[in-house]
Coordinates of C-alpha atoms in Angstrom, one line a residue:
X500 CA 94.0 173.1 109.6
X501 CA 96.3 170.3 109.0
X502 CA 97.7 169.1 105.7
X503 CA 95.5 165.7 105.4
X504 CA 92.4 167.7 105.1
X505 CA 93.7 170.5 102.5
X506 CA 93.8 168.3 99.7
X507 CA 91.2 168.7 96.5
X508 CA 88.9 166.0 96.1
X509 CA 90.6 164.1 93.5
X510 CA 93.9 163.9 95.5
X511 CA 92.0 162.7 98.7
X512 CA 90.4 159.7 96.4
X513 CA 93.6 158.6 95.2
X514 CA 95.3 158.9 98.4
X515 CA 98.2 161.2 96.8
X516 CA 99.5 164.7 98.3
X517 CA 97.7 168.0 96.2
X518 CA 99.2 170.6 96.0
X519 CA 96.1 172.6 96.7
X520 CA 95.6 175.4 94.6
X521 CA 92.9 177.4 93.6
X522 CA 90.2 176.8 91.8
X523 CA 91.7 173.4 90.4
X524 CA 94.5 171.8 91.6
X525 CA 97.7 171.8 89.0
X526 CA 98.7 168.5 90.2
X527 CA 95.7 166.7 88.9
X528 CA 96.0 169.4 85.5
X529 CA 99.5 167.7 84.8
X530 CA 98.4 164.2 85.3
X531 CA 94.9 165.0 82.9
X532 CA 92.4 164.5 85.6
X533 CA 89.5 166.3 86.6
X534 CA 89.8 168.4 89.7
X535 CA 87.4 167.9 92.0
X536 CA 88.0 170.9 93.7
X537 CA 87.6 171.9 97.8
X538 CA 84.8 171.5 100.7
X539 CA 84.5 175.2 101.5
X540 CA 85.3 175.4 104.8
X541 CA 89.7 175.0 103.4
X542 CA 91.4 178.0 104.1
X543 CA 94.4 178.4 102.5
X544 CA 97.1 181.0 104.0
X545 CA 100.1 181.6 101.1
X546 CA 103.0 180.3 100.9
X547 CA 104.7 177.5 103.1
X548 CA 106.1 178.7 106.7
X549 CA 108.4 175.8 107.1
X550 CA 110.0 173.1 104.8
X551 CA 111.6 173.6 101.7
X552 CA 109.7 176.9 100.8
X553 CA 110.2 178.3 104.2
X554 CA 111.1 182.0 103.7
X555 CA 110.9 181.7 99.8
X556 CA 108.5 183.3 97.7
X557 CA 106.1 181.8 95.5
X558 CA 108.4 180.3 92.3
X559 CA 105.8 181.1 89.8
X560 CA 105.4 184.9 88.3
X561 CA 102.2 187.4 88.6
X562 CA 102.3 186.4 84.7
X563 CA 102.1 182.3 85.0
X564 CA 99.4 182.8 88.2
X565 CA 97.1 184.6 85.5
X566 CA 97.5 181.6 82.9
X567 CA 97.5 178.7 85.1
X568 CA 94.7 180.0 87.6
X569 CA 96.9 178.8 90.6
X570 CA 100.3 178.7 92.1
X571 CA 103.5 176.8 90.9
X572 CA 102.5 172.6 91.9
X573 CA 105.5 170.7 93.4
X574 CA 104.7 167.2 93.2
X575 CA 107.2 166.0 96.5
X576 CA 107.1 169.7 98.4
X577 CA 103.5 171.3 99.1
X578 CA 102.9 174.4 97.7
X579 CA 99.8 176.0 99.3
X580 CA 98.6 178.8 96.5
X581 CA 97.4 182.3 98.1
X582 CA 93.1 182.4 98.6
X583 CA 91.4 183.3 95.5
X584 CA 88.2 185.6 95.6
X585 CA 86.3 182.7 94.0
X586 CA 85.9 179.2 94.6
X587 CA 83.7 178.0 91.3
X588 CA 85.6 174.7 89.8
X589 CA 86.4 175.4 86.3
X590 CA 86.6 171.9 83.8
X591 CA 89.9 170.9 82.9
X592 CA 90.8 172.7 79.9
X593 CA 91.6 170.6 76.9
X594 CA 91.8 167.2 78.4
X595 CA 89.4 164.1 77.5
X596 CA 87.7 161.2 79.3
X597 CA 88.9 158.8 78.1
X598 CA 86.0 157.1 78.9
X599 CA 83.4 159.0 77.3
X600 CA 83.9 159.9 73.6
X601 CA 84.7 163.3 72.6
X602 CA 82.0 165.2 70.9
X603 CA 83.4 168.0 68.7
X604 CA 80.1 169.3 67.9
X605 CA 80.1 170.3 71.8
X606 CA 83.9 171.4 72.3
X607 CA 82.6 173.7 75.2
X608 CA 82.3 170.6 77.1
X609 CA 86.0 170.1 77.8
X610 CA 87.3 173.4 76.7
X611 CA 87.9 176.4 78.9
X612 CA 87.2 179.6 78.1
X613 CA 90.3 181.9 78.0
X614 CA 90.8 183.4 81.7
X615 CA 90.5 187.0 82.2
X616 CA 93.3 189.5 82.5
X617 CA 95.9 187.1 80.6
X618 CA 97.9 188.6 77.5
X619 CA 97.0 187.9 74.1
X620 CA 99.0 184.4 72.9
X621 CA 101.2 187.1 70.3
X622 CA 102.5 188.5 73.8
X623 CA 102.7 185.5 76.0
X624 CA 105.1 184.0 72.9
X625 CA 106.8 187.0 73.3
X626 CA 107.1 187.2 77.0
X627 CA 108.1 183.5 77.1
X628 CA 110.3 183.3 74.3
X629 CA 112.7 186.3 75.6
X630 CA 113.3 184.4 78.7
X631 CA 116.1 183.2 79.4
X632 CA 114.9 179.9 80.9
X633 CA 113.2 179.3 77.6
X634 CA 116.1 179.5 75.7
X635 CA 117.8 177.2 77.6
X636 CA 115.3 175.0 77.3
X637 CA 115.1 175.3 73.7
X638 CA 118.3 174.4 73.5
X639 CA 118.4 171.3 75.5
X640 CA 115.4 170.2 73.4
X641 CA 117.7 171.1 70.1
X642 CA 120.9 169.1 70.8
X643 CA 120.2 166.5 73.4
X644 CA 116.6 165.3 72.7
X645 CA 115.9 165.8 69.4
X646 CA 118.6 163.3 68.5
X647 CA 116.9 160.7 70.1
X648 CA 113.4 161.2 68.8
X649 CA 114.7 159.4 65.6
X650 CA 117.1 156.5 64.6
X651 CA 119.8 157.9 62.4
X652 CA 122.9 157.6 62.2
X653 CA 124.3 160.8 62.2
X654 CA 122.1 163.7 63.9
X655 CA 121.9 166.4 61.4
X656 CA 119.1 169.3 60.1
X657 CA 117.2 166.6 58.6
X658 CA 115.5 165.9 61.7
X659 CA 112.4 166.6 61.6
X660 CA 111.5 167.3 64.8
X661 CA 114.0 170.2 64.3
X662 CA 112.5 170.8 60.9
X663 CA 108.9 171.1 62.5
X664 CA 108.8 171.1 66.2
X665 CA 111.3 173.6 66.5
X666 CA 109.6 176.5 64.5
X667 CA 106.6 175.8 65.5
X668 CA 106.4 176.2 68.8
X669 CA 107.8 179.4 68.4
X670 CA 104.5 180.1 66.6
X671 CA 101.7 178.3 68.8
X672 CA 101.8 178.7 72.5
X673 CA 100.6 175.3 73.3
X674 CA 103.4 173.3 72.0
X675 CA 105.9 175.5 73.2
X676 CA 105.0 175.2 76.9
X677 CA 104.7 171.0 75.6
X678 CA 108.7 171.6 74.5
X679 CA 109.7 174.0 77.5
X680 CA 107.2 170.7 79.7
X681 CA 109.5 167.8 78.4
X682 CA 113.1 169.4 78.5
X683 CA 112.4 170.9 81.8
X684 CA 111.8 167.7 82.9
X685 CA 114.5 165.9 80.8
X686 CA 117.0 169.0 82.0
X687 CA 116.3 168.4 85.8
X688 CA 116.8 164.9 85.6
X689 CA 120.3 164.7 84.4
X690 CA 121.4 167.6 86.4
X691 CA 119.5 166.2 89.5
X692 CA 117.8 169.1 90.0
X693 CA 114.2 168.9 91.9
X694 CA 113.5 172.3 91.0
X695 CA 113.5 171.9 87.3
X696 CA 111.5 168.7 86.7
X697 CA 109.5 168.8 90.1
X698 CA 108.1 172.3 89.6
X699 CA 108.8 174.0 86.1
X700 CA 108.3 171.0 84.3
X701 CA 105.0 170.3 86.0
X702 CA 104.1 174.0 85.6
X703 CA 104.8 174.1 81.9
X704 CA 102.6 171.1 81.5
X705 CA 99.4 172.4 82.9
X706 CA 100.0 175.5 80.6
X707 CA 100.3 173.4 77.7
X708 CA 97.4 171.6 78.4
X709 CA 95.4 174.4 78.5
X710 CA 96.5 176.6 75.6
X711 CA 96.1 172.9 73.9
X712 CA 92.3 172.9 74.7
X713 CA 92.1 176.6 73.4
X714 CA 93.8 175.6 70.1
X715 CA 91.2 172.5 69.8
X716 CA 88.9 175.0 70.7
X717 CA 89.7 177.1 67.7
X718 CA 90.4 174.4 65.2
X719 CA 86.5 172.5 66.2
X720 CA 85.6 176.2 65.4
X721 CA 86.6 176.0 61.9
X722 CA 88.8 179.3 62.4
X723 CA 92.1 177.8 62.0
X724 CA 95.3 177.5 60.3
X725 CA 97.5 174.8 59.1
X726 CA 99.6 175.5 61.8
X727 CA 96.9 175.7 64.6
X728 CA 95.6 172.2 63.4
X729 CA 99.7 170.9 63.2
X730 CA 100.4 172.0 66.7
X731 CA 97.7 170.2 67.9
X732 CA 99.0 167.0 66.7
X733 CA 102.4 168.1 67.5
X734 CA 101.7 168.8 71.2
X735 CA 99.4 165.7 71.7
X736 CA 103.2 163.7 70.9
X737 CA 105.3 165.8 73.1
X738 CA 102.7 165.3 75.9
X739 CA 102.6 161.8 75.5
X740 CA 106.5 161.7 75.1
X741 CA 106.8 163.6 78.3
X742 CA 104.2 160.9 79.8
X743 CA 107.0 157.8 78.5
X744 CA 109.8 159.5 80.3
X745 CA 108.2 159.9 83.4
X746 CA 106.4 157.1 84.4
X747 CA 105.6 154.9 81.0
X748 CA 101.6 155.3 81.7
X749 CA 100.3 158.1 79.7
X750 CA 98.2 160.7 81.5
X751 CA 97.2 162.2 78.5
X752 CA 96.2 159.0 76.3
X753 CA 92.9 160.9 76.2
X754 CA 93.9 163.1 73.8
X755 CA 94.7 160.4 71.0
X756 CA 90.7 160.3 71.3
X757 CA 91.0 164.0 70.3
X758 CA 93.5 163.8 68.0
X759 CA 91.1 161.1 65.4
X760 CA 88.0 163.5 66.4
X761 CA 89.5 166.3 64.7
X762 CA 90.9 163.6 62.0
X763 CA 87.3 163.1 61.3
X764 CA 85.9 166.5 61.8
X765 CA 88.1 167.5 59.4
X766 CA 87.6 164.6 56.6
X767 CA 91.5 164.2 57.1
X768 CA 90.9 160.5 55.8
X769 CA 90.0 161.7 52.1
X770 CA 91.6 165.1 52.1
X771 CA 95.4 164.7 53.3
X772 CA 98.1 164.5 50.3
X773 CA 101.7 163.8 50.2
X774 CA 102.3 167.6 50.0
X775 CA 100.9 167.6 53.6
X776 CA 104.4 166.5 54.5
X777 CA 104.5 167.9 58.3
X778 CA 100.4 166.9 59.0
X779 CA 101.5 163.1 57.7
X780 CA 104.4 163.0 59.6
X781 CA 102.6 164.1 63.3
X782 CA 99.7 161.9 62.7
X783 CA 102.0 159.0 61.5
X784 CA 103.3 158.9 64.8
X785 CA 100.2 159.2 66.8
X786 CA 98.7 156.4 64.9
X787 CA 101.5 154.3 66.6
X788 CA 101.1 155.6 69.7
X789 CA 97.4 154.6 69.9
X790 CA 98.4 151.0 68.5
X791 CA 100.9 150.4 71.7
X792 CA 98.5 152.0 74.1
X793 CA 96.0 149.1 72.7
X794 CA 99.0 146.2 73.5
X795 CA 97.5 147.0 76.6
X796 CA 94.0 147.3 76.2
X797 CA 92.4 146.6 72.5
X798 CA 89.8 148.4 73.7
X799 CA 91.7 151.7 73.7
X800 CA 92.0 151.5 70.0
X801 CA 91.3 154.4 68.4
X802 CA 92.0 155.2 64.9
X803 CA 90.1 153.6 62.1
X804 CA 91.7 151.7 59.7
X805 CA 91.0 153.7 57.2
X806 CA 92.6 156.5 58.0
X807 CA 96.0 154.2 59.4
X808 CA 96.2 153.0 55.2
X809 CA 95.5 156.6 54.0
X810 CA 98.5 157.9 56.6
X811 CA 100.8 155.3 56.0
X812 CA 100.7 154.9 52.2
X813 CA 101.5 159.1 52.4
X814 CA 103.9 158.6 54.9
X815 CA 108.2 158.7 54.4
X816 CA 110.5 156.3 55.5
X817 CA 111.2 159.0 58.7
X818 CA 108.1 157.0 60.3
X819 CA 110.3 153.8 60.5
X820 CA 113.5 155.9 61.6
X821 CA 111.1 157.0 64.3
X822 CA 109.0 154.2 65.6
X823 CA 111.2 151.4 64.2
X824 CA 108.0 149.0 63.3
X825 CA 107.6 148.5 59.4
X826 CA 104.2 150.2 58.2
X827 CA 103.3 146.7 56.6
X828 CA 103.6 144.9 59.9
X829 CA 101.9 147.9 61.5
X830 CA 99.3 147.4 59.4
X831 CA 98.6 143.8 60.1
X832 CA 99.0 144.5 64.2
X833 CA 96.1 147.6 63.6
X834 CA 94.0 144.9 62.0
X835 CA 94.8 142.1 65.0
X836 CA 93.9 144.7 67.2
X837 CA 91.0 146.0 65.7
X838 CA 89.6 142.7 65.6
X839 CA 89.9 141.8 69.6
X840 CA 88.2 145.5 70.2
X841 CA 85.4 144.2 68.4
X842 CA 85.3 140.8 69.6
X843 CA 85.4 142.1 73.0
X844 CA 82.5 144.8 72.7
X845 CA 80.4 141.6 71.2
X846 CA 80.4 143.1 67.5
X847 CA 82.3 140.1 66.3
X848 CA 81.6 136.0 67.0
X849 CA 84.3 134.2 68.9
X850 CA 85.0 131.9 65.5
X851 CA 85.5 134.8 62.9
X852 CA 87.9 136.5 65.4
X853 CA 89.7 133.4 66.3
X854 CA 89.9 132.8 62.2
X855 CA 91.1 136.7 61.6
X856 CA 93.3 136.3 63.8
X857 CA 95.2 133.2 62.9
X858 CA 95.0 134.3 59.3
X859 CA 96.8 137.8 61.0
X860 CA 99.5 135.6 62.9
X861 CA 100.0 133.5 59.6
X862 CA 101.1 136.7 57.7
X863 CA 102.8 137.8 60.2
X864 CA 105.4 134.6 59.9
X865 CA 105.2 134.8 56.3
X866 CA 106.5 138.6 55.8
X867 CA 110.1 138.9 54.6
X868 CA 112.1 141.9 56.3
X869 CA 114.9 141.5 53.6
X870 CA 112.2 142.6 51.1
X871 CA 111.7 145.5 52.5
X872 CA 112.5 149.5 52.4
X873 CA 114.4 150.9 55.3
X874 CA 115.5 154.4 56.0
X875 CA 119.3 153.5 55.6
X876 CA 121.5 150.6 53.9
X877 CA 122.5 149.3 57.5
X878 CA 121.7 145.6 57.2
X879 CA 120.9 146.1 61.2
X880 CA 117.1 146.9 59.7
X881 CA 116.3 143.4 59.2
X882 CA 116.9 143.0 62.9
X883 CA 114.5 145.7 64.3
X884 CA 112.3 144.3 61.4
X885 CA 111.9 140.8 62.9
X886 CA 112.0 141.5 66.3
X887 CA 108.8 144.0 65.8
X888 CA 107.6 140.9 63.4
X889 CA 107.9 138.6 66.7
X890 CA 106.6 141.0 69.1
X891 CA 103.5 141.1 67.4
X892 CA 103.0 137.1 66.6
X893 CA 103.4 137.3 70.6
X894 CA 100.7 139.4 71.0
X895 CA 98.1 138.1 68.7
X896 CA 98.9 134.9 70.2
X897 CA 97.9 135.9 73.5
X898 CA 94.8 137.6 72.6
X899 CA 94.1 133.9 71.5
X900 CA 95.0 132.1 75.0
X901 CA 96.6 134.6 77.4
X902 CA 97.4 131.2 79.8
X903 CA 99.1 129.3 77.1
X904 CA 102.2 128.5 78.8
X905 CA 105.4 130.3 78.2
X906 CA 107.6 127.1 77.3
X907 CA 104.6 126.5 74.2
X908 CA 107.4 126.2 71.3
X909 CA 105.7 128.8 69.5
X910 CA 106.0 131.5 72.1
X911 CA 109.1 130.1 73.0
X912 CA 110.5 130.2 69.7
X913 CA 109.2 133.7 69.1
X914 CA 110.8 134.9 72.2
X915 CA 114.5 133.6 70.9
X916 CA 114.2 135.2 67.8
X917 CA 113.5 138.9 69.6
X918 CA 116.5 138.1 71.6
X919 CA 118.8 137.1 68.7
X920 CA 117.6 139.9 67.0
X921 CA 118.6 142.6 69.2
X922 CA 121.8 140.8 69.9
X923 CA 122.4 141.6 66.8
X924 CA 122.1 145.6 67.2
X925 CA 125.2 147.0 68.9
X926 CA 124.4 149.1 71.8
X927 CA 126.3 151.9 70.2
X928 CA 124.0 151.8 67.2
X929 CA 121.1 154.5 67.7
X930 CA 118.9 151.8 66.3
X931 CA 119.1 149.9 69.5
X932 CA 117.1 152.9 71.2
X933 CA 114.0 151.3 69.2
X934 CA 113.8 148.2 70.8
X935 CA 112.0 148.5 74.5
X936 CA 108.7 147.2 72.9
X937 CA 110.4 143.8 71.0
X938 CA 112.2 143.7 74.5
X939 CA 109.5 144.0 76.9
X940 CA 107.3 141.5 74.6
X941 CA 110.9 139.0 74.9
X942 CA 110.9 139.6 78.9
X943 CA 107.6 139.0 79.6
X944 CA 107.7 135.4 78.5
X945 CA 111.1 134.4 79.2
X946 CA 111.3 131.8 81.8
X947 CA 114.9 131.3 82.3
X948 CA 117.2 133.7 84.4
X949 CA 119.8 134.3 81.6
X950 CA 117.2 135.3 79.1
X951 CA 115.1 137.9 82.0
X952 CA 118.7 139.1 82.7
X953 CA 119.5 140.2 78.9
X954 CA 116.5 141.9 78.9
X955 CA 116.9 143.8 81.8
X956 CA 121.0 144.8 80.5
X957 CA 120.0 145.8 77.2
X958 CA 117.1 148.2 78.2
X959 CA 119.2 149.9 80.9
X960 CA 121.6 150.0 77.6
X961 CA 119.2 151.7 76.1
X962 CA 117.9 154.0 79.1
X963 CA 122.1 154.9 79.6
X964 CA 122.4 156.2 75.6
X965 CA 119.0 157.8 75.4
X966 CA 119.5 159.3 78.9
X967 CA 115.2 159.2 78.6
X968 CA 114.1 156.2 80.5
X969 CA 110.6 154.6 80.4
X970 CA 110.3 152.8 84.1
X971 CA 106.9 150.9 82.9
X972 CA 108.9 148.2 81.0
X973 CA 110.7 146.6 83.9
X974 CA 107.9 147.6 86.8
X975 CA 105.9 145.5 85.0
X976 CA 108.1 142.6 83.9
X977 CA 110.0 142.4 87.2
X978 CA 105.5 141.9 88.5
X979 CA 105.2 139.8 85.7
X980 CA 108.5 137.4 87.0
X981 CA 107.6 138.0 90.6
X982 CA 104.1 136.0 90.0
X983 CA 105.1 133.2 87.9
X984 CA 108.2 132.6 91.3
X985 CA 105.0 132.3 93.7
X986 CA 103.1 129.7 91.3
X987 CA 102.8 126.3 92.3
X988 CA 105.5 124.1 90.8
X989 CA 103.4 122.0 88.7
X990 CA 101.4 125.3 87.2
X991 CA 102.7 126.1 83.8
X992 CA 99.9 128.8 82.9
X993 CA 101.1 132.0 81.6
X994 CA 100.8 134.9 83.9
X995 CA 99.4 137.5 81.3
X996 CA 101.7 141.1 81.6
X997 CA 98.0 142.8 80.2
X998 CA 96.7 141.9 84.0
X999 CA 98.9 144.2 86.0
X1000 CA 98.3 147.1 83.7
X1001 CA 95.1 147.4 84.6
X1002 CA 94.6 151.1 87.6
X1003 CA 93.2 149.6 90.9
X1004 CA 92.2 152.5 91.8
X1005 CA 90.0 153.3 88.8
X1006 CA 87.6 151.0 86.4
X1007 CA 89.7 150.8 83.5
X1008 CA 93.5 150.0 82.3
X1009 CA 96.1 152.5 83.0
X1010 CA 97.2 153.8 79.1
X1011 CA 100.9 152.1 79.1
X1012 CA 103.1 153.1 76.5
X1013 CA 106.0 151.3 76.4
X1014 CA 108.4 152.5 73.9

């Protein structure tokens, strides 16, 4: 049977190639979908008797087949996986709709039992850890990625994604495959090798996905350490960091969902202390995370606000030297935010949210960056300070009047000030890696050519030092520019960047992180 009608059900909707294992597809486990699984009159015959896998053997061990429940995906070369005994679907372990809200009374729901015949996790640490792709892996992570998970200026063991990830994934499975996931991918990349991001990568992921939905499994229990319940947080920001690199649109956005269910399960919101050092930190960062996947879509918001002021009150000064925003303008976004998701799902009247709003925007221009706290003495703070203070005012202003007109002085003016901010960071300050979001907000309502190009040279600056590059930032500004060049000459509307995040291929927006 030919190719075209091998496909699982979920690849065949979305028109993409499947790599057609059994019983769920791996390609729709690494992009968090559920598989649909196959009509069962597909055969499928082993491996691949021509193309690139012609003659080769399966490039996935007896041990990874028992974990993963099917063969090695590779996303551009098909990888047909030998006939299993069994053709029952099985739910996709650990990932959730992020349509429907996660229950985690009922975790069985989107949990999957562990498969038979796999080692205990103590022995699949072992087995993975004395590899010697691992350690190579583990490296890479160490000394070329680590030091661009955080803006300092000189990299050093006070990182602290050396001072947590690191050990901790050599303790919990799920964010070890999450680590071995990203730097495969990272690793392939720079040495151009399809091998490495294509198919180890991918297969990490699915693995890391599913000892993820075993360790929420445990946690929803209430049978579980600190470290169990840190992992989870931990792996939920490698997954979505791995999501950034590869395509800016987060396949795993669902889990943020998961991530403020087991906040709440757990009473996190009354019961987290400054001691909780490594819990603040994780959750600190997802908080973030869930505000720039609702930049998007308020309607994605997840975290209360309750438990944003609990976090950042016990959080350090690392949160800015990681996500660049200042926690007080954080704050105000959150509650910007907050307030469109509600006016949106008809919980709030159009005049209190317009009010809210412009009492928001009107803080926003009144905060003073040189007041504040920053992680270093490098006066280059006040810049990133601003140019997140701008990118916001830009955004609330827009969920005021998306079709106010670009030339309006106010967005104008907030445009200029971005750009004169980040003209003042040098590109060989590591603070200049912060900037994509102030930049993207900038791009997407400049109107003249010099301004679009500055944009466009100081995030491929960025992409060049970081060597990590996000390709949602300039697919969508480059839609974004293409759509105000076909407008009639005497339409000045705004052509809103929110409109081509939305999937057409689905009914809701596509979770864009750009950062």
């Amino acid at each position: 049977m030919g190719h075209s009608d091998a496909a699982c059900l979920t690849c065949r909707q979305k028109s993409r190639r499947c790599d057609r294992a059994r019983p769920m597809c791996k390609r729709c486990i690494s992009k968090g979908l559920q598989c649909g699984g196959y009509p069962e009159k597909f055969r499928f015959c082993g491996i691949a008797s021509r193309g690139k896998w012609k003659n080769h053997k399966a490039p996935i061990s007896k041990d990874d087949a028992s974990i993963a429940g099917a063969d090695l995906s590779v996303e551009k070369s098909v990888v047909p996986a030998q006939e299993l005994q069994s053709d029952a679907q099985i739910p996709l372990t650990g990932v959730l709709d992020s349509t429907t809200p996660w229950n985690p009374e009922t975790p069985d729901s989107v949990i999957l039992p562990s498969q038979r015949n796999t080692p205990s996790e103590e022995s699949e640490l072992k087995r993975t850890l004395s590899s010697k792709e691992a350690e190579t892996l583990i490296t890479h992570y160490d000394r070329f990625i680590c030091p661009h998970q955080i803006a300092q200026p000189v990299d050093s063991g006070e990182n602290p994604y050396r001072l947590y990830v690191i050990p901790l994934a050599y303790e919990q499975l799920n964010l070890l495959y999450a680590v071995l996931a990203l730097s495969a991918f990272h690793l392939g990349h720079l040495k151009s090798d399809k091998h490495l991001y294509e198919s180890v990568a991918v297969n990490y992921r699915a693995k890391a996905i599913n000892a993820l939905g075993i360790t929420i499994h445990k946690v929803c229990s209430g049978d579980f350490t600190g470290d169990d319940r840190d992992s989870v947080f931990a792996t939920i920001q490698i997954l979505l960091l791995h999501d950034i690199c590869e395509t800016g649109i987060s396949a795993h956005g669902a889990h943020i969902s998961g991530a403020m269910s087991i906040c709440s399960q757990l009473k996190l919101a009354q019961t987290l202390s400054v001691d909780q050092e490594r819990t603040v930190f994780f959750l600190g960062n997802l908080v973030w995370l869930d505000i720039i996947r609702a930049f998007s879509s308020p309607e994605r918001l997840c975290f209360t606000q309750e438990l944003r002021l609990k976090l950042l009150s016990l959080c350090n000064l690392r949160f800015e030297a990681v996500n660049g925003c200042p926690r007080d303008i954080v704050l105000i976004i959150a509650a910007i935010l907050e307030c469109a998701k509600a006016y949106s799902s008809g919980k709030l009247e159009y005049t209190e949210f317009y009010n809210t709003i412009r009492e928001s925007i009107r803080k926003l221009y009144l905060w003073d960056g040189s007041r504040c706290f920053f992680p270093d003495e490098s006066t280059i703070w006040v810049s990133v300070s601003n140019a997140f203070r701008h990118a916001c005012i830009l955004r609330a202003w827009r969920l005021l009047d998306p079709s106010e007109p670009p030339s309006e002085p106010r967005i104008r003016d907030s445009v200029l000030e971005i750009l004169d901010s980040v003209a003042n960071i040098p590109s060989t300050s590591p603070l200049i890696e912060l900037m994509v979001l102030p930049l993207f907000m900038a791009g997407a309502d400049s109107l003249s050519a010099h301004s679009r190009h500055y944009v466009i040279l100081r995030l491929e600056q960025i992409k060049g030092r970081s060597e990590m590059g996000n390709a949602a930032p300039l697919t969508l500004l480059e839609k974004v520019w293409h759509a105000r060049a076909e407008q009639a000459q005497h339409d000045t509307s705004n052509i809103p960047w929110m409109s081509f995040a939305s999937n057409s291929d689905s009914l809701h927006q596509d979770d864009y992180l750009i950062i």
